[in-house]
Amino acid sequence: AQRVTQPEKLLSVFKGAPVELKCNYSYSGSPELFWYVQYSRQRLQLLLRHISRESIKGFTADLNKGETSFHLKKPFAQEEDSAMYYCALRGITGTASKLTFGTGTRLQVTL
Amino acid sequence: GAGVSQSPSNKVTEKGKDVELRCDPISGHTALYWYRQSLGQGLEFLIYFQGNSAPDKSGLPSDRFSAERTGGSVSTLTIQRTQQEDSAVYLCASSSVGDTQYFGPGTRLTVL
């Protein structure tokens, strides 16, 4: 079975403060990890995936297989980062193309 | 090009009625997925199509739920004899095989 856990429903930070959105996963094989973001009144969109090792909008995430974590980080939060963030896992064996999502964390950046 | 589109955007129905939700994937995407977003539940996988066949239907919650895809393009999710617990936002996504999933805007279903 595969599971994604996002322990925080809401994370409130001040503009300019560092951000860390936590994500832990459970999967018996080698997973592919993603962060998706949903801004207000917009559709769900990919923010980043671990195999790309990119920084998107200042966000980074490193896959830690020892701790089974894929935390999302940004050094300085901006107001426009306020959104719902979902961590997701995709198994890479067989027909396991579905995404398993966490329950999401709402990031609120205030002045 | 155009992204994934879904219709209707909102659907209100009475308990016991059947509903059909439609998804138009991105042109050329062979994989199509349905997910459900319920309050407090996050996003749950329902079914996955590769072409017109569905190798993974494991997320369909009951036999009242079915889906089909024709011509390797448009997909319809049908819920028969709707119940109040079916109220949710139904999301469709499409991708090239093994690639990023692109999501539609969703259909908000309310069962009274």
XYZ file of C-alpha atoms in Angstrom:
223
model
C 0.000 0.000 0.000
C 1.129 3.530 -0.634
C 0.366 6.455 1.607
C 1.273 10.137 1.775
C 1.056 12.092 5.009
C 0.960 15.857 5.307
C 0.720 16.504 9.040
C -0.221 20.177 8.881
C -3.625 21.317 7.594
C -2.636 24.970 7.873
C 0.721 26.700 7.946
C 0.736 30.423 8.583
C 3.967 32.386 8.096
C 4.966 36.025 7.713
C 6.182 37.404 4.413
C 9.924 36.926 4.149
C 10.014 34.043 6.636
C 11.237 30.581 5.642
C 8.662 27.961 4.713
C 8.754 24.206 5.141
C 5.761 22.072 4.188
C 6.171 18.548 5.469
C 5.488 15.388 3.514
C 6.177 11.803 4.510
C 5.403 8.748 2.441
C 5.037 5.016 2.726
C 5.803 2.825 -0.293
C 7.556 -0.501 -0.652
C 9.353 0.268 -3.909
C 11.045 3.311 -5.416
C 8.472 6.067 -5.728
C 8.309 9.222 -7.726
C 7.353 12.245 -5.612
C 5.583 15.432 -6.645
C 4.316 18.671 -5.179
C 1.134 20.090 -6.688
C -0.275 23.542 -5.887
C -3.789 24.937 -6.137
C -4.115 28.729 -6.032
C -7.474 30.279 -5.209
C -10.029 29.612 -7.969
C -7.438 27.906 -10.167
C -6.906 24.295 -11.152
C -4.418 21.954 -9.567
C -0.999 22.337 -11.200
C 2.375 20.682 -10.869
C 4.908 22.674 -8.848
C 7.838 20.292 -8.961
C 8.855 16.628 -9.181
C 11.812 15.054 -7.447
C 13.423 13.590 -10.548
C 13.735 17.075 -12.092
C 15.694 18.441 -9.135
C 14.561 21.927 -10.162
C 13.739 25.025 -8.170
C 10.358 26.424 -9.185
C 9.185 29.832 -7.877
C 11.970 29.559 -5.307
C 10.676 26.235 -3.940
C 12.844 23.137 -3.622
C 12.215 19.631 -2.321
C 14.690 16.851 -1.699
C 13.730 13.207 -1.555
C 15.115 11.634 1.635
C 14.703 7.886 1.271
C 16.065 7.192 4.747
C 13.417 9.352 6.384
C 10.839 8.689 3.624
C 10.255 12.423 3.347
C 9.867 14.982 0.575
C 9.506 18.286 2.389
C 8.896 21.465 0.364
C 11.027 24.456 1.283
C 11.380 28.103 0.356
C 13.787 30.489 2.113
C 11.625 33.635 1.880
C 7.837 33.374 1.628
C 5.903 35.735 -0.646
C 2.228 36.709 -0.469
C 1.598 35.055 -3.813
C 2.701 31.716 -2.331
C -0.563 31.517 -0.383
C -2.284 28.421 -1.735
C -3.132 24.784 -1.059
C -0.165 22.443 -1.466
C -0.467 18.711 -2.077
C 2.301 16.158 -1.903
C 1.792 13.154 -4.188
C 3.446 9.822 -4.866
C 3.482 7.645 -7.942
C 4.743 4.099 -7.876
C 6.901 3.256 -10.884
C 6.184 -0.439 -11.196
C 3.643 -2.134 -13.412
C 0.561 -0.097 -14.161
C 0.932 1.986 -11.018
C 0.514 5.315 -12.778
C -2.028 6.748 -10.389
C -1.076 9.494 -7.999
C -1.638 9.048 -4.281
C -2.134 12.429 -2.641
C -1.762 13.700 0.877
C -4.628 15.642 2.409
C -2.939 18.935 1.636
C -1.535 21.893 3.583
C -2.905 25.392 3.246
C -0.083 27.927 3.266
C -1.082 31.383 4.400
C 1.515 34.136 3.989
C 0.703 37.316 5.877
C 2.304 40.753 5.969
C -2.765 24.380 -26.695
C -6.004 23.852 -24.793
C -5.819 22.193 -21.423
C -8.037 19.517 -19.916
C -11.662 20.577 -19.889
C -14.552 19.204 -17.857
C -18.289 19.668 -18.010
C -20.467 20.647 -16.358
C -18.560 22.857 -13.944
C -21.336 22.485 -11.379
C -24.029 19.861 -11.029
C -26.793 19.787 -8.451
C -28.910 16.651 -8.398
C -31.398 14.895 -6.178
C -30.565 11.745 -4.265
C -31.272 8.690 -6.364
C -30.752 10.319 -9.759
C -28.004 9.343 -12.215
C -25.348 11.850 -13.308
C -22.763 11.930 -16.083
C -19.557 13.919 -15.871
C -17.448 14.565 -18.943
C -13.725 15.019 -19.448
C -11.920 16.218 -22.581
C -8.197 15.452 -22.219
C -5.308 17.277 -23.835
C -5.034 16.197 -27.462
C -2.576 13.346 -27.881
C -2.552 12.290 -24.232
C -3.136 8.552 -24.068
C -3.540 8.323 -20.285
C -6.607 9.712 -18.497
C -7.369 9.682 -14.783
C -10.358 10.455 -12.581
C -9.942 11.633 -9.002
C -12.391 12.790 -6.331
C -11.773 15.650 -3.928
C -13.997 15.503 -0.866
C -13.997 17.903 2.045
C -11.364 16.758 4.502
C -10.423 13.714 2.391
C -7.921 15.156 -0.023
C -7.759 13.730 -3.527
C -8.680 10.086 -4.047
C -7.877 8.127 -7.184
C -10.897 6.591 -8.921
C -9.871 5.094 -12.266
C -7.124 5.219 -14.886
C -7.451 4.741 -18.655
C -4.679 3.879 -21.075
C -6.270 4.415 -24.465
C -9.785 3.040 -24.184
C -9.012 0.364 -21.620
C -8.966 0.773 -17.840
C -6.094 -1.219 -16.304
C -6.773 0.236 -12.854
C -10.312 0.697 -11.535
C -9.316 0.101 -7.939
C -10.510 3.460 -6.662
C -14.139 3.243 -7.772
C -16.009 3.274 -4.443
C -18.968 1.130 -5.444
C -20.645 -0.498 -8.424
C -22.769 2.647 -8.788
C -19.679 4.262 -10.299
C -18.555 3.494 -13.839
C -16.486 5.198 -16.499
C -15.771 4.779 -20.146
C -13.502 6.302 -22.699
C -14.152 6.245 -26.417
C -11.838 6.941 -29.333
C -8.937 7.310 -26.920
C -10.183 10.783 -26.097
C -13.310 11.887 -24.225
C -14.213 10.103 -21.003
C -17.491 9.971 -19.114
C -17.827 9.160 -15.411
C -21.314 7.948 -14.524
C -22.724 7.768 -11.020
C -25.992 5.875 -10.705
C -28.500 6.348 -7.908
C -26.508 9.191 -6.384
C -26.141 9.427 -2.625
C -25.299 12.443 -0.484
C -21.836 11.043 0.240
C -21.095 11.303 -3.507
C -20.994 15.091 -3.167
C -17.461 16.162 -4.061
C -15.350 17.795 -6.735
C -14.544 15.296 -9.478
C -11.228 15.974 -11.190
C -9.945 14.624 -14.451
C -6.283 14.576 -15.487
C -4.462 13.477 -18.611
C -0.858 12.719 -19.482
C 1.454 11.094 -21.946
C 2.450 7.708 -20.532
C 4.663 8.133 -17.484
C 4.660 11.907 -17.778
C 3.213 14.777 -15.749
C -0.531 14.673 -15.114
C -2.377 17.843 -16.128
C -5.630 18.505 -14.300
C -8.928 19.928 -15.414
C -10.937 22.514 -13.453
C -13.198 19.874 -11.944
C -16.938 19.291 -11.683
C -18.523 20.168 -8.360
C -21.285 17.655 -7.664
C -23.867 18.371 -4.999
C -26.385 15.681 -4.116
C -29.395 16.996 -2.210
